Amino acid sequence: MSRLLAATLTVALAAALAVGAALGVVALLEATPDQPNTPLITYEQTGQGS
């Protein structure tokens, strides 16, 4: 019975660790500032004709 208890506690601890890591990653991603959406290359538009 003690092996079953140890396995259950191990699974619960692993699940809690995985959830904590996922929440930490999400918090880190939300903490980074948004980058400006500026194009590296711009083309001048000279007209509508072809």
PDB file of N, CA and C in Angstrom:
ATOM      1  N   MET A   1       0.825  -1.198   0.000  1.00  0.00           N
ATOM      2  CA  MET A   1       0.000   0.000   0.000  1.00  0.00           C
ATOM      3  C   MET A   1       0.868   1.262   0.000  1.00  0.00           C
ATOM      4  N   SER A   2       2.054   1.168   0.597  1.00  0.00           N
ATOM      5  CA  SER A   2       2.906   2.359   0.651  1.00  0.00           C
ATOM      6  C   SER A   2       3.445   2.719  -0.736  1.00  0.00           C
ATOM      7  N   ARG A   3       3.612   1.722  -1.612  1.00  0.00           N
ATOM      8  CA  ARG A   3       4.061   2.029  -2.974  1.00  0.00           C
ATOM      9  C   ARG A   3       2.979   2.771  -3.743  1.00  0.00           C
ATOM     10  N   LEU A   4       1.739   2.400  -3.515  1.00  0.00           N
ATOM     11  CA  LEU A   4       0.635   3.091  -4.170  1.00  0.00           C
ATOM     12  C   LEU A   4       0.548   4.541  -3.699  1.00  0.00           C
ATOM     13  N   LEU A   5       0.755   4.752  -2.408  1.00  0.00           N
ATOM     14  CA  LEU A   5       0.748   6.116  -1.872  1.00  0.00           C
ATOM     15  C   LEU A   5       1.914   6.924  -2.428  1.00  0.00           C
ATOM     16  N   ALA A   6       3.087   6.315  -2.509  1.00  0.00           N
ATOM     17  CA  ALA A   6       4.256   7.009  -3.051  1.00  0.00           C
ATOM     18  C   ALA A   6       4.045   7.348  -4.527  1.00  0.00           C
ATOM     19  N   ALA A   7       3.456   6.428  -5.285  1.00  0.00           N
ATOM     20  CA  ALA A   7       3.199   6.696  -6.702  1.00  0.00           C
ATOM     21  C   ALA A   7       2.178   7.808  -6.863  1.00  0.00           C
ATOM     22  N   THR A   8       1.141   7.796  -6.032  1.00  0.00           N
ATOM     23  CA  THR A   8       0.114   8.838  -6.102  1.00  0.00           C
ATOM     24  C   THR A   8       0.707  10.205  -5.765  1.00  0.00           C
ATOM     25  N   LEU A   9       1.527  10.255  -4.739  1.00  0.00           N
ATOM     26  CA  LEU A   9       2.156  11.531  -4.370  1.00  0.00           C
ATOM     27  C   LEU A   9       3.129  12.004  -5.447  1.00  0.00           C
ATOM     28  N   THR A  10       3.830  11.088  -6.063  1.00  0.00           N
ATOM     29  CA  THR A  10       4.755  11.450  -7.139  1.00  0.00           C
ATOM     30  C   THR A  10       4.006  12.028  -8.335  1.00  0.00           C
ATOM     31  N   VAL A  11       2.896  11.398  -8.695  1.00  0.00           N
ATOM     32  CA  VAL A  11       2.096  11.898  -9.818  1.00  0.00           C
ATOM     33  C   VAL A  11       1.513  13.272  -9.487  1.00  0.00           C
ATOM     34  N   ALA A  12       1.030  13.440  -8.269  1.00  0.00           N
ATOM     35  CA  ALA A  12       0.462  14.735  -7.878  1.00  0.00           C
ATOM     36  C   ALA A  12       1.531  15.824  -7.877  1.00  0.00           C
ATOM     37  N   LEU A  13       2.714  15.491  -7.380  1.00  0.00           N
ATOM     38  CA  LEU A  13       3.806  16.472  -7.367  1.00  0.00           C
ATOM     39  C   LEU A  13       4.249  16.825  -8.783  1.00  0.00           C
ATOM     40  N   ALA A  14       4.330  15.824  -9.652  1.00  0.00           N
ATOM     41  CA  ALA A  14       4.722  16.085 -11.038  1.00  0.00           C
ATOM     42  C   ALA A  14       3.686  16.948 -11.750  1.00  0.00           C
ATOM     43  N   ALA A  15       2.410  16.691 -11.496  1.00  0.00           N
ATOM     44  CA  ALA A  15       1.354  17.495 -12.117  1.00  0.00           C
ATOM     45  C   ALA A  15       1.405  18.936 -11.615  1.00  0.00           C
ATOM     46  N   ALA A  16       1.607  19.111 -10.320  1.00  0.00           N
ATOM     47  CA  ALA A  16       1.698  20.468  -9.764  1.00  0.00           C
ATOM     48  C   ALA A  16       2.910  21.203 -10.316  1.00  0.00           C
ATOM     49  N   LEU A  17       4.017  20.498 -10.473  1.00  0.00           N
ATOM     50  CA  LEU A  17       5.217  21.117 -11.037  1.00  0.00           C
ATOM     51  C   LEU A  17       5.004  21.518 -12.491  1.00  0.00           C
ATOM     52  N   ALA A  18       4.316  20.675 -13.248  1.00  0.00           N
ATOM     53  CA  ALA A  18       4.049  20.994 -14.653  1.00  0.00           C
ATOM     54  C   ALA A  18       3.125  22.196 -14.773  1.00  0.00           C
ATOM     55  N   VAL A  19       2.110  22.261 -13.942  1.00  0.00           N
ATOM     56  CA  VAL A  19       1.192  23.407 -13.980  1.00  0.00           C
ATOM     57  C   VAL A  19       1.925  24.685 -13.572  1.00  0.00           C
ATOM     58  N   GLY A  20       2.751  24.594 -12.560  1.00  0.00           N
ATOM     59  CA  GLY A  20       3.523  25.765 -12.130  1.00  0.00           C
ATOM     60  C   GLY A  20       4.481  26.245 -13.199  1.00  0.00           C
ATOM     61  N   ALA A  21       5.130  25.315 -13.883  1.00  0.00           N
ATOM     62  CA  ALA A  21       6.044  25.701 -14.965  1.00  0.00           C
ATOM     63  C   ALA A  21       5.284  26.350 -16.114  1.00  0.00           C
ATOM     64  N   ALA A  22       4.123  25.808 -16.445  1.00  0.00           N
ATOM     65  CA  ALA A  22       3.322  26.387 -17.532  1.00  0.00           C
ATOM     66  C   ALA A  22       2.870  27.797 -17.170  1.00  0.00           C
ATOM     67  N   LEU A  23       2.429  27.980 -15.951  1.00  0.00           N
ATOM     68  CA  LEU A  23       2.000  29.332 -15.537  1.00  0.00           C
ATOM     69  C   LEU A  23       3.181  30.299 -15.505  1.00  0.00           C
ATOM     70  N   GLY A  24       4.347  29.818 -15.125  1.00  0.00           N
ATOM     71  CA  GLY A  24       5.531  30.673 -15.127  1.00  0.00           C
ATOM     72  C   GLY A  24       5.929  31.095 -16.527  1.00  0.00           C
ATOM     73  N   VAL A  25       5.846  30.171 -17.478  1.00  0.00           N
ATOM     74  CA  VAL A  25       6.171  30.510 -18.865  1.00  0.00           C
ATOM     75  C   VAL A  25       5.187  31.528 -19.406  1.00  0.00           C
ATOM     76  N   VAL A  26       3.909  31.351 -19.122  1.00  0.00           N
ATOM     77  CA  VAL A  26       2.898  32.302 -19.588  1.00  0.00           C
ATOM     78  C   VAL A  26       3.137  33.668 -18.964  1.00  0.00           C
ATOM     79  N   ALA A  27       3.481  33.715 -17.690  1.00  0.00           N
ATOM     80  CA  ALA A  27       3.754  34.992 -17.029  1.00  0.00           C
ATOM     81  C   ALA A  27       4.971  35.676 -17.647  1.00  0.00           C
ATOM     82  N   LEU A  28       6.002  34.901 -17.975  1.00  0.00           N
ATOM     83  CA  LEU A  28       7.186  35.497 -18.602  1.00  0.00           C
ATOM     84  C   LEU A  28       6.870  36.026 -19.998  1.00  0.00           C
ATOM     85  N   LEU A  29       6.060  35.305 -20.750  1.00  0.00           N
ATOM     86  CA  LEU A  29       5.718  35.764 -22.093  1.00  0.00           C
ATOM     87  C   LEU A  29       4.857  37.021 -22.064  1.00  0.00           C
ATOM     88  N   GLU A  30       3.996  37.131 -21.064  1.00  0.00           N
ATOM     89  CA  GLU A  30       3.164  38.336 -20.966  1.00  0.00           C
ATOM     90  C   GLU A  30       3.945  39.523 -20.427  1.00  0.00           C
ATOM     91  N   ALA A  31       5.059  39.274 -19.754  1.00  0.00           N
ATOM     92  CA  ALA A  31       5.849  40.354 -19.171  1.00  0.00           C
ATOM     93  C   ALA A  31       6.721  41.044 -20.207  1.00  0.00           C
ATOM     94  N   THR A  32       7.009  40.382 -21.327  1.00  0.00           N
ATOM     95  CA  THR A  32       7.863  40.994 -22.336  1.00  0.00           C
ATOM     96  C   THR A  32       7.081  42.068 -23.089  1.00  0.00           C
ATOM     97  N   PRO A  33       7.690  43.207 -23.376  1.00  0.00           N
ATOM     98  CA  PRO A  33       6.973  44.273 -24.079  1.00  0.00           C
ATOM     99  C   PRO A  33       6.706  43.891 -25.535  1.00  0.00           C
ATOM    100  N   ASP A  34       5.639  44.411 -26.070  1.00  0.00           N
ATOM    101  CA  ASP A  34       5.301  44.161 -27.468  1.00  0.00           C
ATOM    102  C   ASP A  34       6.298  44.866 -28.374  1.00  0.00           C
ATOM    103  N   GLN A  35       6.695  44.184 -29.405  1.00  0.00           N
ATOM    104  CA  GLN A  35       7.628  44.763 -30.357  1.00  0.00           C
ATOM    105  C   GLN A  35       6.853  45.575 -31.395  1.00  0.00           C
ATOM    106  N   PRO A  36       7.416  46.678 -31.864  1.00  0.00           N
ATOM    107  CA  PRO A  36       6.721  47.466 -32.881  1.00  0.00           C
ATOM    108  C   PRO A  36       6.640  46.695 -34.198  1.00  0.00           C
ATOM    109  N   ASN A  37       5.546  46.849 -34.880  1.00  0.00           N
ATOM    110  CA  ASN A  37       5.327  46.143 -36.141  1.00  0.00           C
ATOM    111  C   ASN A  37       5.719  47.052 -37.298  1.00  0.00           C
ATOM    112  N   THR A  38       7.015  47.285 -37.452  1.00  0.00           N
ATOM    113  CA  THR A  38       7.505  48.121 -38.543  1.00  0.00           C
ATOM    114  C   THR A  38       8.180  47.233 -39.578  1.00  0.00           C
ATOM    115  N   PRO A  39       7.841  47.402 -40.843  1.00  0.00           N
ATOM    116  CA  PRO A  39       8.453  46.555 -41.871  1.00  0.00           C
ATOM    117  C   PRO A  39       9.925  46.910 -42.080  1.00  0.00           C
ATOM    118  N   LEU A  40      10.701  45.906 -42.444  1.00  0.00           N
ATOM    119  CA  LEU A  40      12.117  46.143 -42.715  1.00  0.00           C
ATOM    120  C   LEU A  40      12.323  46.772 -44.091  1.00  0.00           C
ATOM    121  N   ILE A  41      11.433  46.457 -45.019  1.00  0.00           N
ATOM    122  CA  ILE A  41      11.536  46.977 -46.385  1.00  0.00           C
ATOM    123  C   ILE A  41      10.230  47.668 -46.730  1.00  0.00           C
ATOM    124  N   THR A  42      10.317  48.871 -47.263  1.00  0.00           N
ATOM    125  CA  THR A  42       9.121  49.580 -47.716  1.00  0.00           C
ATOM    126  C   THR A  42       9.272  49.892 -49.198  1.00  0.00           C
ATOM    127  N   TYR A  43       8.184  49.814 -49.924  1.00  0.00           N
ATOM    128  CA  TYR A  43       8.170  50.104 -51.353  1.00  0.00           C
ATOM    129  C   TYR A  43       7.330  51.357 -51.589  1.00  0.00           C
ATOM    130  N   GLU A  44       7.846  52.231 -52.410  1.00  0.00           N
ATOM    131  CA  GLU A  44       7.090  53.419 -52.757  1.00  0.00           C
ATOM    132  C   GLU A  44       6.027  53.067 -53.790  1.00  0.00           C
ATOM    133  N   GLN A  45       4.851  53.583 -53.590  1.00  0.00           N
ATOM    134  CA  GLN A  45       3.768  53.340 -54.552  1.00  0.00           C
ATOM    135  C   GLN A  45       3.662  54.578 -55.430  1.00  0.00           C
ATOM    136  N   THR A  46       3.926  54.408 -56.744  1.00  0.00           N
ATOM    137  CA  THR A  46       3.959  55.544 -57.661  1.00  0.00           C
ATOM    138  C   THR A  46       2.673  55.761 -58.406  1.00  0.00           C
ATOM    139  N   GLY A  47       1.761  54.820 -58.373  1.00  0.00           N
ATOM    140  CA  GLY A  47       0.509  54.997 -59.101  1.00  0.00           C
ATOM    141  C   GLY A  47      -0.304  53.722 -59.167  1.00  0.00           C
ATOM    142  N   GLN A  48      -1.492  53.830 -59.775  1.00  0.00           N
ATOM    143  CA  GLN A  48      -2.367  52.693 -59.858  1.00  0.00           C
ATOM    144  C   GLN A  48      -2.270  51.970 -61.190  1.00  0.00           C
ATOM    145  N   GLY A  49      -1.684  52.561 -62.196  1.00  0.00           N
ATOM    146  CA  GLY A  49      -1.614  51.952 -63.540  1.00  0.00           C
ATOM    147  C   GLY A  49      -0.625  50.815 -63.597  1.00  0.00           C
ATOM    148  N   SER A  50      -0.762  50.001 -64.674  1.00  0.00           N
ATOM    149  CA  SER A  50       0.181  48.901 -64.819  1.00  0.00           C
ATOM    150  C   SER A  50       1.083  49.113 -66.016  1.00  0.00           C
TER     151      SER A  50
END
